[in-house]
């Protein structure tokens, strides 16, 4: 290992933090593929470094300029929470939350650095329902302990000790986790964390530590054909889906959810937006077979949104329907308060209901001989009513899953990918992913003019609806949209819709626009971007 000089910057402030983050992003970008190839636990899905990189980019790229260290980290932790991907990304986001909670000044010394690593490690470990030895958590523990011992000798010494201890802990992971030993690799998440700690040492001293890279090269020399195919550990072989979503709730409800999800699957990680008692946003991650049950467990405890469902074995052929039951059509029930949309869908042959009639609608569907139903609920009231109705409809093998979509255009996106020939869980996964991928934008009438809203973010107020709709279209199309689905509100006018269509045709010629019947009184205009 290269000898690292003790000289260097002996404190961490906002500028050093930004430089460390940028160097860490660059390091993971360069070595992402190699680290991903090592990924076999908790599932062999080859995305550990990719998820950690995406989380780190979301946290720091585009950060508000001029913030001090405390504000910078608080913003980064909040952004990471909302964007964290996969098991490793969620754990990294919680570590950032721990650093933000511990580093409360504009400059951190060696003791503060060590304390921050300890808080970050403890926070990440507490977020995992069943911590496992030989993973990123083990590596973080070793780094935090080493930093505390070296802190009296200065910041550089503490950072170097953390990086070296992390590399040693990574090298030891095959002896702690059988999946790693069988595959002849080290833990991918722990190695990625070590790369980030070594990026800090380089930021402080200008010298490159190569412990992590040595490990990476050592474990990449085996040809792919020589590596044994590794089954998933800790029961994961039995679970085919990764489910993630954001939950608006409180800490006691999140604790209840952790227990419920542990009963349903494994790899349960739940992180919160801040350490205080007023936590309102959680990022929930679990591996399960029953997608609907995992989602509904969240609905029972708060507002669920940004649902993501990933099937681990994407290359496997679709699972056939069970041979012991007749092939009957699966019903997709759209629960929405938008009466005009219901009328349009009913004419198109879909099954719809208002939020206050979900129980009756489910009973009617079941009485007609169906064996399963997916309910698309476009708001908190509809989701609550759908969940209550689903509980009453289940029994004797009848399956009901509720997908909360957030808006009626997201329900329409989910409905568009429904395939009754798919296995029930695969169909639920496809619809949940389609709903999550559909971004929404609105025009809202306000006293000062017309407001532009994308997702939950406000982007200013315009004097006229035509100005506002052009701005909204640009924001949605810039994100890679191929189709805009437009629902004019009852208070909208044809000139606004025409202005939208004309602008998209001229500025975004590859984007298609489809208009559906008028929606509710508010918003003035609702757009879904797919």
XYZ file of C-alpha atoms in Angstrom:
530
model
C 0.000 0.000 0.000
C 1.343 3.464 -0.874
C 2.676 5.400 2.118
C 0.459 8.433 2.689
C 2.109 11.510 4.215
C 0.706 12.897 7.440
C 0.747 16.403 6.011
C -2.409 17.698 4.400
C -5.590 19.533 5.231
C -6.429 18.899 8.864
C -10.107 19.871 8.811
C -13.187 19.310 6.688
C -15.346 22.237 5.596
C -17.900 22.734 2.824
C -15.247 23.168 0.125
C -13.436 19.978 1.145
C -16.771 18.151 1.312
C -17.651 19.238 -2.226
C -14.223 18.191 -3.482
C -14.500 14.842 -1.697
C -17.950 14.225 -3.171
C -16.779 15.119 -6.681
C -13.722 12.881 -6.364
C -15.857 10.068 -4.967
C -18.300 10.360 -7.872
C -15.408 10.295 -10.338
C -13.849 7.266 -8.623
C -17.073 5.262 -8.599
C -17.752 6.241 -12.202
C -14.369 4.890 -13.315
C -14.622 1.651 -11.329
C -18.382 1.096 -11.357
C -18.360 -1.817 -13.777
C -15.605 -3.682 -11.945
C -17.283 -3.305 -8.559
C -20.685 -4.266 -9.971
C -19.215 -7.526 -11.271
C -18.411 -8.535 -7.683
C -22.008 -8.107 -6.506
C -23.490 -11.391 -5.245
C -25.159 -10.420 -1.929
C -27.973 -9.982 -0.996
C -28.765 -10.753 -4.642
C -26.477 -11.280 -7.608
C -27.904 -8.329 -9.527
C -24.634 -6.554 -10.430
C -25.729 -3.052 -9.480
C -24.126 -2.177 -6.126
C -21.702 0.494 -7.353
C -24.242 1.753 -9.895
C -26.798 2.336 -7.139
C -24.280 3.978 -4.810
C -23.047 6.219 -7.624
C -26.589 7.268 -8.558
C -27.349 8.058 -4.917
C -24.163 10.099 -4.506
C -24.824 12.011 -7.720
C -28.366 12.819 -6.618
C -27.044 14.027 -3.266
C -24.323 16.408 -4.433
C -24.611 17.242 -8.115
C -26.625 20.419 -8.520
C -26.278 21.318 -4.834
C -27.179 24.857 -3.798
C -24.049 27.050 -4.163
C -22.565 28.809 -1.157
C -23.904 26.542 1.583
C -21.839 25.869 4.682
C -20.951 22.314 5.659
C -23.964 21.708 7.903
C -26.505 23.004 5.378
C -24.739 21.279 2.475
C -24.877 17.880 4.167
C -28.464 18.341 5.309
C -29.489 19.125 1.726
C -27.431 16.221 0.371
C -28.927 13.763 2.854
C -32.440 14.883 1.963
C -31.786 14.532 -1.759
C -30.184 11.120 -1.258
C -33.189 9.924 0.728
C -35.560 10.749 -2.114
C -33.337 9.288 -4.846
C -31.593 6.308 -3.210
C -31.593 3.201 -5.390
C -31.267 -0.404 -4.273
C -30.075 -1.874 -1.003
C -26.604 -0.288 -1.197
C -27.915 3.115 -2.257
C -30.373 3.250 0.636
C -27.625 2.331 3.120
C -25.333 5.025 1.689
C -28.151 7.574 1.943
C -28.615 6.721 5.615
C -24.876 7.114 6.206
C -25.116 10.603 4.698
C -27.997 11.283 7.065
C -25.792 10.199 9.959
C -22.981 12.518 8.858
C -25.446 15.395 8.523
C -26.764 14.779 12.029
C -23.256 14.637 13.524
C -21.441 17.398 11.644
C -23.209 20.464 13.006
C -20.529 23.087 12.430
C -18.895 24.756 9.463
C -15.622 22.893 10.049
C -14.949 19.397 11.385
C -11.692 18.254 13.011
C -10.358 14.717 13.441
C -12.493 13.985 16.489
C -15.591 15.265 14.721
C -14.752 13.188 11.648
C -14.485 10.023 13.717
C -17.708 10.854 15.535
C -19.473 11.382 12.221
C -18.345 7.998 10.907
C -19.611 6.386 14.097
C -23.017 8.085 13.837
C -23.261 7.208 10.137
C -22.400 3.560 10.794
C -24.855 3.235 13.660
C -27.624 4.913 11.646
C -27.090 2.611 8.664
C -26.967 -0.491 10.842
C -30.158 0.509 12.642
C -31.913 0.982 9.293
C -31.295 -2.640 8.246
C -33.771 -5.086 9.738
C -31.289 -7.997 9.799
C -27.660 -6.736 9.601
C -25.307 -9.315 8.091
C -21.576 -9.749 8.720
C -19.321 -9.425 5.695
C -21.198 -6.513 4.122
C -20.836 -2.747 3.813
C -21.995 -2.445 7.436
C -19.035 -4.529 8.646
C -16.653 -2.377 6.619
C -18.193 0.842 7.951
C -17.832 -0.443 11.521
C -14.130 -1.156 10.989
C -13.567 2.286 9.453
C -15.362 4.107 12.270
C -13.451 2.242 14.986
C -10.090 2.882 13.312
C -10.843 6.579 12.827
C -11.655 6.972 16.524
C -8.337 5.392 17.552
C -6.309 7.554 15.155
C -8.158 10.838 15.760
C -5.691 12.096 18.441
C -2.982 12.137 15.757
C -4.864 14.464 13.394
C -7.455 14.481 10.640
C -5.232 12.972 7.949
C -4.261 10.131 10.274
C -7.911 9.466 11.113
C -8.949 9.463 7.452
C -6.036 7.235 6.470
C -6.768 4.805 9.304
C -10.427 4.611 8.269
C -9.529 3.864 4.637
C -6.902 1.244 5.519
C -9.157 -0.474 8.058
C -11.959 -0.502 5.497
C -9.701 -2.185 2.928
C -8.660 -4.805 5.482
C -12.297 -5.408 6.409
C -13.234 -5.832 2.743
C -10.445 -8.380 2.286
C -11.889 -10.356 5.210
C -15.485 -10.432 3.940
C -15.221 -13.793 2.091
C -14.529 -15.429 5.450
C -17.709 -13.921 6.889
C -20.198 -14.446 4.071
C -20.395 -17.858 2.345
C -21.801 -16.365 -0.863
C -18.625 -14.320 -1.315
C -16.342 -17.259 -0.575
C -18.093 -19.493 -3.110
C -17.855 -16.830 -5.800
C -14.259 -15.932 -4.974
C -15.050 -12.228 -4.530
C -15.125 -9.581 -1.813
C -18.186 -7.571 -0.791
C -19.043 -5.041 -3.493
C -20.719 -2.497 -1.207
C -17.838 -2.541 1.251
C -15.350 -2.112 -1.589
C -17.283 0.869 -2.964
C -17.311 2.469 0.497
C -13.548 1.921 0.744
C -13.074 3.657 -2.602
C -14.980 6.643 -1.206
C -12.830 6.757 1.942
C -9.670 6.564 -0.160
C -11.051 9.439 -2.244
C -11.169 11.473 0.976
C -7.515 10.685 1.728
C -6.584 11.790 -1.779
C -8.628 14.967 -1.310
C -6.777 15.790 1.914
C -3.236 14.857 0.867
C -3.033 14.610 -2.905
C -1.655 11.072 -2.541
C -3.495 8.065 -3.910
C -4.148 5.071 -1.662
C -4.530 1.847 -3.645
C -5.838 -0.676 -1.127
C -9.309 -0.864 -2.664
C -7.994 -0.939 -6.229
C -5.593 -3.749 -5.332
C -8.529 -5.752 -3.998
C -10.573 -4.997 -7.091
C -7.829 -6.145 -9.454
C -7.097 -9.240 -7.389
C -10.697 -10.393 -7.569
C -11.211 -9.536 -11.233
C -8.523 -11.891 -12.538
C -10.823 -14.917 -12.560
C -12.571 -15.482 -15.851
C -16.331 -15.370 -15.787
C -16.480 -19.069 -16.645
C -14.438 -19.869 -13.527
C -16.833 -18.176 -11.147
C -19.433 -20.424 -9.589
C -23.025 -19.313 -9.992
C -24.026 -18.190 -6.523
C -27.478 -18.655 -5.019
C -28.840 -15.818 -2.925
C -28.272 -15.998 0.823
C -30.539 -15.382 3.835
C -33.672 -16.605 2.132
C -33.335 -14.214 -0.811
C -33.438 -17.090 -3.285
C -37.130 -17.356 -2.473
C -37.874 -13.694 -3.241
C -38.168 -12.519 -6.810
C -38.807 -8.774 -6.537
C -37.197 -5.662 -5.123
C -39.804 -3.127 -3.991
C -38.956 0.456 -3.075
C -41.140 3.426 -2.282
C -41.281 6.663 -0.335
C -43.545 6.732 2.706
C -44.937 9.873 4.331
C -45.574 8.838 7.926
C -44.043 8.925 11.410
C -41.339 7.005 13.252
C -43.632 4.591 15.181
C -45.438 3.657 11.960
C -42.104 3.084 10.207
C -41.034 0.770 13.033
C -44.261 -1.210 12.618
C -43.681 -1.374 8.875
C -40.186 -2.779 9.406
C -41.635 -5.705 11.378
C -44.367 -6.298 8.804
C -41.961 -6.291 5.863
C -39.598 -8.635 7.701
C -42.494 -11.107 7.823
C -43.045 -10.693 4.069
C -39.456 -10.844 2.788
C -35.841 -9.903 3.485
C -33.259 -7.162 2.803
C -35.526 -4.740 4.657
C -33.992 -1.264 4.917
C -35.985 1.795 6.008
C -34.331 5.193 6.294
C -35.780 8.516 7.439
C -35.316 12.125 6.437
C -33.871 13.258 9.778
C -33.004 11.816 13.146
C -35.494 13.925 15.104
C -38.902 12.705 16.195
C -40.697 14.690 13.491
C -39.551 12.436 10.653
C -42.110 12.514 7.865
C -40.418 10.908 4.842
C -38.975 7.395 4.676
C -37.327 5.450 1.865
C -38.482 1.832 2.107
C -36.638 -1.120 0.527
C -37.514 -4.837 0.657
C -37.158 -8.077 -1.332
C -40.475 -9.955 -1.565
C -42.672 -12.168 -3.676
C -45.981 -10.512 -2.789
C -45.526 -7.048 -4.281
C -49.022 -5.943 -3.383
C -48.663 -6.895 0.274
C -45.416 -4.905 0.547
C -47.025 -1.826 -0.980
C -50.217 -2.140 1.032
C -48.216 -2.490 4.247
C -46.964 1.017 3.530
C -50.419 2.334 2.600
C -51.728 1.133 5.948
C -49.196 3.363 7.693
C -49.081 6.521 5.598
C -48.917 7.932 2.083
C -46.969 5.819 -0.397
C -45.511 7.271 -3.596
C -42.609 6.853 -6.056
C -43.074 3.094 -6.149
C -40.359 1.092 -7.912
C -40.560 -2.656 -8.541
C -37.699 -4.659 -10.046
C -37.815 -8.316 -10.945
C -34.399 -9.839 -10.222
C -34.478 -12.422 -12.994
C -35.441 -10.203 -15.911
C -34.197 -12.800 -18.395
C -36.489 -15.554 -17.178
C -39.562 -16.334 -19.264
C -42.891 -15.148 -17.866
C -44.278 -17.516 -15.299
C -47.329 -19.441 -16.501
C -50.675 -19.191 -14.816
C -51.337 -21.893 -12.251
C -52.609 -25.055 -13.868
C -55.060 -25.796 -11.069
C -57.310 -22.853 -11.820
C -59.153 -21.828 -14.975
C -57.714 -19.026 -17.061
C -60.012 -16.099 -16.284
C -59.496 -12.455 -17.153
C -57.716 -10.351 -14.580
C -59.563 -7.160 -13.744
C -57.847 -3.806 -13.415
C -60.076 -1.466 -11.425
C -59.333 2.254 -11.767
C -60.446 4.120 -8.638
C -60.569 7.860 -9.254
C -62.704 10.839 -8.324
C -62.335 12.224 -11.872
C -65.854 11.507 -13.164
C -65.138 12.509 -16.769
C -62.124 10.206 -16.904
C -64.236 7.356 -15.539
C -66.808 7.958 -18.267
C -64.091 7.905 -20.928
C -62.547 4.679 -19.590
C -65.946 3.014 -19.204
C -66.691 3.701 -22.871
C -63.305 2.170 -23.704
C -64.194 -1.046 -21.869
C -62.242 -0.443 -18.649
C -63.592 -1.039 -15.143
C -63.776 2.071 -12.968
C -65.223 3.277 -9.711
C -65.260 6.300 -7.463
C -63.206 6.179 -4.248
C -66.373 5.754 -2.183
C -67.533 2.692 -4.158
C -64.410 0.505 -4.223
C -65.785 -2.180 -1.903
C -68.946 -2.582 -3.976
C -66.977 -2.593 -7.238
C -64.629 -5.314 -5.976
C -67.561 -7.414 -4.822
C -69.171 -7.095 -8.261
C -65.949 -8.086 -10.037
C -65.510 -11.117 -7.827
C -69.143 -12.147 -8.263
C -68.614 -12.075 -12.032
C -66.103 -14.913 -11.723
C -62.716 -13.200 -11.788
C -59.807 -14.610 -9.771
C -57.703 -11.476 -9.250
C -57.921 -7.697 -9.338
C -55.402 -4.879 -9.416
C -56.755 -1.579 -8.094
C -55.154 1.624 -9.401
C -55.884 4.357 -6.848
C -54.876 7.896 -7.796
C -54.865 9.674 -4.441
C -54.698 9.160 -0.665
C -58.480 8.924 -0.287
C -58.812 6.462 -3.154
C -55.872 4.395 -1.870
C -57.333 4.216 1.631
C -60.740 3.195 0.331
C -59.157 0.669 -2.037
C -57.138 -0.912 0.760
C -60.221 -1.271 2.954
C -62.192 -2.714 0.060
C -59.383 -5.116 -0.824
C -59.285 -6.497 2.707
C -62.962 -7.352 2.461
C -62.642 -8.920 -1.001
C -59.758 -11.287 -0.266
C -60.339 -14.904 0.600
C -60.514 -18.374 -0.941
C -57.512 -17.677 -3.151
C -58.865 -14.398 -4.550
C -55.984 -11.932 -5.016
C -56.291 -8.167 -4.788
C -53.410 -5.700 -4.987
C -53.653 -1.932 -4.608
C -51.208 0.289 -6.504
C -51.330 3.917 -5.297
C -50.431 6.026 -8.325
C -50.572 9.619 -7.113
C -52.500 10.971 -10.111
C -55.012 9.772 -12.669
C -52.492 10.086 -15.530
C -50.198 7.680 -13.682
C -53.128 5.269 -13.369
C -53.617 5.552 -17.121
C -49.921 4.827 -17.710
C -50.192 1.719 -15.546
C -53.367 0.595 -17.292
C -51.657 0.927 -20.677
C -49.072 -1.774 -19.862
C -51.507 -4.238 -18.278
C -51.200 -7.714 -19.795
C -53.700 -10.342 -18.576
C -51.473 -13.113 -19.968
C -48.659 -12.271 -17.547
C -48.291 -13.841 -14.132
C -50.142 -11.738 -11.547
C -47.009 -10.496 -9.752
C -45.220 -9.709 -13.017
C -48.226 -7.712 -14.168
C -48.319 -5.799 -10.881
C -44.597 -5.064 -11.217
C -45.000 -3.767 -14.776
C -47.923 -1.522 -13.838
C -46.202 -0.171 -10.726
C -43.074 0.626 -12.736
C -45.109 2.353 -15.458
C -46.917 4.488 -12.892
C -43.649 5.438 -11.185
C -42.003 6.300 -14.518
C -44.820 8.665 -15.481
C -43.872 12.170 -14.354
C -46.678 14.629 -13.737
C -47.027 18.368 -14.168
C -49.846 20.778 -13.449
C -51.035 24.301 -14.072
C -52.785 25.777 -11.053
C -54.794 28.979 -10.905
C -53.542 31.384 -8.241
C -54.287 34.989 -7.370
C -50.993 36.160 -8.920
C -51.402 34.162 -12.131
C -50.862 30.561 -13.266
C -48.441 28.371 -11.283
C -46.306 25.597 -12.790
C -45.888 22.476 -10.647
C -43.852 19.387 -11.573
C -44.246 16.513 -9.156
C -44.280 18.287 -5.815
C -42.000 21.185 -6.827
C -43.221 24.696 -7.682
C -41.542 26.441 -10.617
C -42.970 29.918 -10.469
C -46.101 31.828 -11.442
C -46.761 33.159 -14.957
C -49.043 35.943 -16.122
C -50.884 33.783 -18.657
C -51.771 30.117 -19.005
C -50.127 29.993 -22.443
C -46.772 31.105 -21.022
C -47.103 28.657 -18.157
C -48.010 25.674 -20.334
C -44.996 26.218 -22.598
C -42.702 26.284 -19.563
C -44.340 23.142 -18.171
C -43.997 21.304 -21.492
C -40.295 22.181 -21.700
C -39.645 20.883 -18.193
C -41.415 17.588 -18.844
C -39.970 17.027 -22.322
C -36.428 17.846 -21.199
C -36.606 14.797 -18.948
C -36.848 12.483 -21.950
C -40.598 12.268 -22.558
C -41.938 10.477 -25.617
C -45.640 10.979 -24.882
C -47.561 13.733 -23.097
C -51.054 12.826 -21.896
C -53.080 15.998 -21.341
C -56.171 16.330 -19.152
C -57.570 19.877 -19.313
C -59.366 20.933 -16.163
C -62.916 22.220 -16.223
C -61.555 25.759 -15.898
C -59.113 25.431 -18.781
C -59.675 26.748 -22.301
C -58.978 25.409 -25.772
C -56.409 28.143 -26.456
C -54.155 26.806 -23.695
C -54.287 23.248 -25.027
C -53.662 24.506 -28.560
C -50.670 26.529 -27.341
C -49.290 23.386 -25.708
C -49.711 21.261 -28.840
C -48.199 23.916 -31.109
C -45.207 24.450 -28.825
C -44.454 20.732 -28.460
C -44.754 20.198 -32.218
C -42.229 22.979 -32.880
C -39.808 22.578 -29.964
C -40.075 18.817 -29.326
C -41.061 17.234 -32.662
C -40.412 13.664 -31.465
C -42.859 13.961 -28.558
C -46.460 12.889 -29.117
C -49.378 14.668 -27.428
C -52.678 12.965 -26.643
C -55.633 14.732 -25.063
C -58.220 13.033 -22.882
C -61.595 14.383 -21.727
C -61.601 17.268 -19.281
C -60.666 16.463 -15.724
C -61.802 18.035 -12.472
C -62.100 21.728 -11.639
C -58.517 21.722 -10.359
C -55.860 21.729 -11.607
C -56.324 23.877 -14.690
C -54.283 21.357 -16.662
C -52.776 17.984 -15.754
C -50.041 16.393 -17.888
C -48.427 12.989 -17.610
C -45.034 12.487 -19.281
C -43.914 9.001 -20.313
